[in-house]
PDB file of C-alpha atoms in Angstrom:
ATOM      1  CA  ASP A   1       1.007  28.241  18.743  1.00  0.00           C
ATOM      2  CA  ASP A   2       2.724  26.261  21.487  1.00  0.00           C
ATOM      3  CA  ALA A   3       1.670  22.823  20.256  1.00  0.00           C
ATOM      4  CA  LYS A   4       4.355  20.180  20.697  1.00  0.00           C
ATOM      5  CA  CYS A   5       2.841  17.463  18.523  1.00  0.00           C
ATOM      6  CA  MET A   6       0.402  17.168  15.678  1.00  0.00           C
ATOM      7  CA  ARG A   7      -1.568  14.128  14.611  1.00  0.00           C
ATOM      8  CA  PHE A   8      -2.722  13.128  11.155  1.00  0.00           C
ATOM      9  CA  TRP A   9      -4.043  10.083   9.332  1.00  0.00           C
ATOM     10  CA  LEU A  10      -2.185   8.146   6.633  1.00  0.00           C
ATOM     11  CA  ALA A  11      -4.272   5.571   4.769  1.00  0.00           C
ATOM     12  CA  ASP A  12      -4.728   3.985   1.351  1.00  0.00           C
ATOM     13  CA  GLN A  13      -4.405   6.543  -1.420  1.00  0.00           C
ATOM     14  CA  THR A  14      -6.005   7.133  -4.808  1.00  0.00           C
ATOM     15  CA  ALA A  15      -3.464   6.724  -7.604  1.00  0.00           C
ATOM     16  CA  THR A  16      -3.005  10.116  -9.248  1.00  0.00           C
ATOM     17  CA  PRO A  17      -0.795  10.215 -12.374  1.00  0.00           C
ATOM     18  CA  GLY A  18       2.366  12.283 -11.927  1.00  0.00           C
ATOM     19  CA  THR A  19       1.875  13.153  -8.269  1.00  0.00           C
ATOM     20  CA  TYR A  20       0.693  11.960  -4.871  1.00  0.00           C
ATOM     21  CA  GLN A  21      -2.927  12.120  -3.741  1.00  0.00           C
ATOM     22  CA  GLU A  22      -3.941  15.605  -2.744  1.00  0.00           C
ATOM     23  CA  GLY A  23      -4.063  15.844   1.023  1.00  0.00           C
ATOM     24  CA  TYR A  24      -1.118  13.504   1.675  1.00  0.00           C
ATOM     25  CA  GLY A  25       1.654  16.091   1.318  1.00  0.00           C
ATOM     26  CA  TYR A  26       1.894  16.652   5.062  1.00  0.00           C
ATOM     27  CA  CYS A  27       4.357  19.401   6.015  1.00  0.00           C
ATOM     28  CA  ALA A  28       5.219  21.227   9.230  1.00  0.00           C
ATOM     29  CA  ALA A  29       7.110  24.379  10.118  1.00  0.00           C
ATOM     30  CA  LYS A  30       8.503  25.717  13.342  1.00  0.00           C
ATOM     31  CA  ALA A  31       9.350  29.337  14.155  1.00  0.00           C
ATOM     32  CA  SER A  32      10.150  31.176  17.371  1.00  0.00           C
ATOM     33  CA  ASP A  33       9.043  34.447  15.772  1.00  0.00           C
ATOM     34  CA  PHE A  34       7.729  35.476  12.410  1.00  0.00           C
ATOM     35  CA  THR A  35      10.451  38.007  11.573  1.00  0.00           C
ATOM     36  CA  LYS A  36      12.407  35.158   9.960  1.00  0.00           C
ATOM     37  CA  PRO A  37      11.291  32.972   7.068  1.00  0.00           C
ATOM     38  CA  VAL A  38       9.137  30.001   8.012  1.00  0.00           C
ATOM     39  CA  VAL A  39      10.438  26.835   6.343  1.00  0.00           C
ATOM     40  CA  PHE A  40       8.076  23.906   5.939  1.00  0.00           C
ATOM     41  CA  LYS A  41       9.498  20.368   6.016  1.00  0.00           C
ATOM     42  CA  ASN A  42       7.889  17.381   4.337  1.00  0.00           C
ATOM     43  CA  LEU A  43       6.917  14.837   6.978  1.00  0.00           C
ATOM     44  CA  LEU A  44       6.657  11.672   4.885  1.00  0.00           C
ATOM     45  CA  PRO A  45       8.776   9.815   2.354  1.00  0.00           C
ATOM     46  CA  LEU A  46       7.236   9.064  -1.031  1.00  0.00           C
ATOM     47  CA  LEU A  47       7.689   5.872  -3.033  1.00  0.00           C
ATOM     48  CA  LYS A  48       7.659   6.511  -6.790  1.00  0.00           C
ATOM     49  CA  PHE A  49       6.358   3.696  -9.010  1.00  0.00           C
ATOM     50  CA  THR A  50       6.313   3.668 -12.805  1.00  0.00           C
ATOM     51  CA  VAL A  51       3.555   1.819 -14.663  1.00  0.00           C
ATOM     52  CA  PRO A  52       5.090   0.863 -18.028  1.00  0.00           C
ATOM     53  CA  ALA A  53       3.212   1.340 -21.323  1.00  0.00           C
ATOM     54  CA  SER A  54       2.820  -2.452 -21.610  1.00  0.00           C
ATOM     55  CA  LEU A  55       0.600  -2.384 -18.496  1.00  0.00           C
ATOM     56  CA  ASP A  56      -1.364   0.776 -19.354  1.00  0.00           C
ATOM     57  CA  GLY A  57      -4.761   0.528 -17.624  1.00  0.00           C
ATOM     58  CA  ARG A  58      -4.176  -3.000 -16.301  1.00  0.00           C
ATOM     59  CA  ILE A  59      -2.991  -2.288 -12.730  1.00  0.00           C
ATOM     60  CA  THR A  60      -5.624  -1.416 -10.112  1.00  0.00           C
ATOM     61  CA  LYS A  61      -3.582  -1.499  -6.909  1.00  0.00           C
ATOM     62  CA  ILE A  62       0.002  -1.325  -5.636  1.00  0.00           C
ATOM     63  CA  THR A  63       0.389  -2.414  -1.994  1.00  0.00           C
ATOM     64  CA  VAL A  64       3.467  -1.942   0.189  1.00  0.00           C
ATOM     65  CA  GLU A  65       4.198  -3.569   3.524  1.00  0.00           C
ATOM     66  CA  GLY A  66       7.212  -4.126   5.746  1.00  0.00           C
ATOM     67  CA  ASN A  67       8.614  -7.650   5.806  1.00  0.00           C
ATOM     68  CA  ASN A  68       8.899  -7.540   9.594  1.00  0.00           C
ATOM     69  CA  GLY A  69       5.262  -6.599  10.285  1.00  0.00           C
ATOM     70  CA  GLU A  70       6.012  -2.880  10.700  1.00  0.00           C
ATOM     71  CA  LYS A  71       3.146  -0.423  10.722  1.00  0.00           C
ATOM     72  CA  VAL A  72       3.464   1.615   7.529  1.00  0.00           C
ATOM     73  CA  ALA A  73       0.423   3.881   7.909  1.00  0.00           C
ATOM     74  CA  GLY A  74      -2.458   4.754  10.222  1.00  0.00           C
ATOM     75  CA  ASN A  75      -2.767   7.296  12.982  1.00  0.00           C
ATOM     76  CA  MET A  76       0.483   9.298  12.747  1.00  0.00           C
ATOM     77  CA  ILE A  77       2.066  11.785  15.114  1.00  0.00           C
ATOM     78  CA  CYS A  78       4.699  14.432  14.446  1.00  0.00           C
ATOM     79  CA  ASP A  79       6.774  15.561  17.412  1.00  0.00           C
ATOM     80  CA  TYR A  80       8.413  18.871  16.514  1.00  0.00           C
ATOM     81  CA  THR A  81       9.832  19.816  19.913  1.00  0.00           C
ATOM     82  CA  GLY A  82      13.422  19.413  18.656  1.00  0.00           C
ATOM     83  CA  ASP A  83      15.210  20.875  15.664  1.00  0.00           C
ATOM     84  CA  THR A  84      13.640  18.479  13.168  1.00  0.00           C
ATOM     85  CA  PRO A  85      10.226  16.848  13.064  1.00  0.00           C
ATOM     86  CA  VAL A  86      10.030  13.213  14.199  1.00  0.00           C
ATOM     87  CA  VAL A  87       7.167  11.284  12.602  1.00  0.00           C
ATOM     88  CA  LYS A  88       5.993   7.845  13.675  1.00  0.00           C
ATOM     89  CA  VAL A  89       2.901   5.716  13.690  1.00  0.00           C
ATOM     90  CA  PHE A  90       1.208   6.881  16.896  1.00  0.00           C
ATOM     91  CA  SER A  91       1.517   3.514  18.678  1.00  0.00           C
ATOM     92  CA  GLU A  92       5.331   3.577  18.238  1.00  0.00           C
ATOM     93  CA  PHE A  93       5.868   6.654  20.415  1.00  0.00           C
ATOM     94  CA  LYS A  94       6.603   6.471  24.142  1.00  0.00           C
ATOM     95  CA  ASP A  95       4.465   4.428  26.530  1.00  0.00           C
ATOM     96  CA  GLU A  96       2.348   7.402  27.591  1.00  0.00           C
ATOM     97  CA  TYR A  97       0.459   7.016  24.326  1.00  0.00           C
ATOM     98  CA  SER A  98      -1.841   4.024  24.601  1.00  0.00           C
ATOM     99  CA  TYR A  99      -3.246   4.012  21.066  1.00  0.00           C
ATOM    100  CA  LYS A 100      -2.390   0.652  19.475  1.00  0.00           C
ATOM    101  CA  GLY A 101      -3.532   1.411  15.935  1.00  0.00           C
ATOM    102  CA  GLY A 102      -1.572   1.388  12.740  1.00  0.00           C
ATOM    103  CA  ASN A 103      -1.777  -0.337   9.387  1.00  0.00           C
ATOM    104  CA  LYS A 104       0.676  -3.002   8.262  1.00  0.00           C
ATOM    105  CA  SER A 105       0.055  -2.166   4.604  1.00  0.00           C
ATOM    106  CA  VAL A 106      -0.714   0.892   2.507  1.00  0.00           C
ATOM    107  CA  SER A 107      -1.935   0.942  -1.091  1.00  0.00           C
ATOM    108  CA  LEU A 108      -2.310   3.074  -4.188  1.00  0.00           C
ATOM    109  CA  LYS A 109      -5.659   2.272  -5.776  1.00  0.00           C
ATOM    110  CA  LEU A 110      -7.480   3.088  -9.001  1.00  0.00           C
ATOM    111  CA  ASP A 111     -10.313   0.698  -9.888  1.00  0.00           C
ATOM    112  CA  ALA A 112     -10.426   1.927 -13.483  1.00  0.00           C
ATOM    113  CA  GLY A 113      -6.746   0.970 -13.915  1.00  0.00           C
ATOM    114  CA  MET A 114      -3.626   3.113 -13.773  1.00  0.00           C
ATOM    115  CA  ALA A 115      -2.504   4.691 -17.015  1.00  0.00           C
ATOM    116  CA  ALA A 116       1.160   4.353 -17.934  1.00  0.00           C
ATOM    117  CA  GLY A 117       3.205   6.876 -15.969  1.00  0.00           C
ATOM    118  CA  GLU A 118       4.567   7.708 -12.532  1.00  0.00           C
ATOM    119  CA  TYR A 119       2.670   7.414  -9.251  1.00  0.00           C
ATOM    120  CA  TYR A 120       3.626   8.322  -5.685  1.00  0.00           C
ATOM    121  CA  LEU A 121       2.712   6.630  -2.408  1.00  0.00           C
ATOM    122  CA  ALA A 122       3.174   8.274   1.004  1.00  0.00           C
ATOM    123  CA  ILE A 123       4.426   5.878   3.702  1.00  0.00           C
ATOM    124  CA  ALA A 124       5.627   6.083   7.313  1.00  0.00           C
ATOM    125  CA  PRO A 125       9.275   7.148   7.697  1.00  0.00           C
ATOM    126  CA  LYS A 126      11.338   4.522   9.511  1.00  0.00           C
ATOM    127  CA  THR A 127      13.857   1.747   9.066  1.00  0.00           C
ATOM    128  CA  TYR A 128      12.238  -1.366   7.670  1.00  0.00           C
ATOM    129  CA  THR A 129      14.638  -3.931   9.119  1.00  0.00           C
ATOM    130  CA  LYS A 130      13.764  -6.795   6.787  1.00  0.00           C
ATOM    131  CA  GLY A 131      12.951  -4.703   3.724  1.00  0.00           C
ATOM    132  CA  LEU A 132       9.692  -4.096   1.904  1.00  0.00           C
ATOM    133  CA  LYS A 133       7.231  -6.182  -0.061  1.00  0.00           C
ATOM    134  CA  VAL A 134       5.389  -4.704  -3.059  1.00  0.00           C
ATOM    135  CA  THR A 135       2.290  -6.464  -4.403  1.00  0.00           C
ATOM    136  CA  VAL A 136       0.765  -5.388  -7.714  1.00  0.00           C
ATOM    137  CA  THR A 137      -2.903  -6.265  -8.365  1.00  0.00           C
ATOM    138  CA  TYR A 138      -4.231  -6.424 -11.922  1.00  0.00           C
ATOM    139  CA  LYS A 139      -7.770  -5.910 -13.257  1.00  0.00           C
ATOM    140  CA  ASP A 140      -8.215  -9.686 -13.544  1.00  0.00           C
ATOM    141  CA  SER A 141      -7.420  -9.942  -9.773  1.00  0.00           C
ATOM    142  CA  LYS A 142      -4.086 -11.678 -10.401  1.00  0.00           C
ATOM    143  CA  THR A 143      -1.128 -10.395  -8.402  1.00  0.00           C
ATOM    144  CA  SER A 144       2.636 -10.240  -8.645  1.00  0.00           C
ATOM    145  CA  THR A 145       4.895  -9.688  -5.657  1.00  0.00           C
ATOM    146  CA  ARG A 146       8.477  -8.586  -5.291  1.00  0.00           C
ATOM    147  CA  SER A 147      10.295  -8.424  -1.991  1.00  0.00           C
ATOM    148  CA  SER A 148      13.638  -7.448  -0.516  1.00  0.00           C
ATOM    149  CA  SER A 149      15.105  -8.740   2.723  1.00  0.00           C
ATOM    150  CA  SER A 150      17.677  -5.942   3.091  1.00  0.00           C
ATOM    151  CA  SER A 151      17.091  -3.267   5.697  1.00  0.00           C
ATOM    152  CA  VAL A 152      15.972   0.048   4.177  1.00  0.00           C
ATOM    153  CA  GLU A 153      15.615   3.430   5.863  1.00  0.00           C
ATOM    154  CA  LEU A 154      12.878   5.678   4.474  1.00  0.00           C
ATOM    155  CA  ARG A 155      13.427   9.289   5.546  1.00  0.00           C
ATOM    156  CA  SER A 156      10.942  12.143   5.634  1.00  0.00           C
ATOM    157  CA  GLY A 157      11.051  14.449   2.636  1.00  0.00           C
ATOM    158  CA  VAL A 158      12.786  11.961   0.315  1.00  0.00           C
ATOM    159  CA  ILE A 159      11.357  10.407  -2.871  1.00  0.00           C
ATOM    160  CA  TYR A 160      12.473   6.808  -3.432  1.00  0.00           C
ATOM    161  CA  ASN A 161      12.355   5.533  -7.016  1.00  0.00           C
ATOM    162  CA  MET A 162      10.905   2.015  -6.902  1.00  0.00           C
ATOM    163  CA  GLY A 163      11.183   1.522 -10.679  1.00  0.00           C
ATOM    164  CA  ASN A 164       8.776  -0.169 -13.097  1.00  0.00           C
ATOM    165  CA  VAL A 165       6.046  -2.393 -11.694  1.00  0.00           C
ATOM    166  CA  GLY A 166       4.665  -5.540 -13.285  1.00  0.00           C
ATOM    167  CA  ALA A 167       5.095  -9.286 -13.320  1.00  0.00           C
ATOM    168  CA  GLU A 168       7.546  -9.747 -16.173  1.00  0.00           C
ATOM    169  CA  ASN A 169       9.439  -6.482 -16.093  1.00  0.00           C
ATOM    170  CA  TYR A 170       9.458  -5.327 -12.476  1.00  0.00           C
ATOM    171  CA  SER A 171      12.712  -3.538 -11.798  1.00  0.00           C
ATOM    172  CA  GLY A 172      12.100  -2.406  -8.229  1.00  0.00           C
ATOM    173  CA  HIS A 173      15.690  -1.653  -7.350  1.00  0.00           C
ATOM    174  CA  GLY A 174      14.452   0.790  -4.725  1.00  0.00           C
ATOM    175  CA  ILE A 175      13.329  -1.920  -2.322  1.00  0.00           C
TER     176      ILE A 175
END
């Protein structure tokens, strides 16, 4: 139809081995007529984390936040009036939108513990000017944190490999 924007919610996600949580693969397509193929575009970047065999079942949560207080999730809006979709946390669009919501962190969670393997976290696309911070929470409630101060741009439709997580062997070159 003639909609110019669409809204959706991005929140904490259940860790699902080998993929992202069902329902967080937001895509949009735009067509002036249906005689041509309709091409859907992924709206969010994904961060890929690997839980190593040495931590099989020991990690219950992986949390990501921007080091400059950026909103990484929450009430999102996709403006597809141009040639490509523009996705932001709703409060970051023009002043005519008064909603001030947004989350400064987003997590992958699995209370039973994540099995060794790869996991994906959907996050808001934007430039994180002072980098990202990743906090890993273990079953015993201890945490380990790794951070980067370098600016990083996360683009819609791209998967960023964050490497292995864990206190001793974290190799998060992606942040």
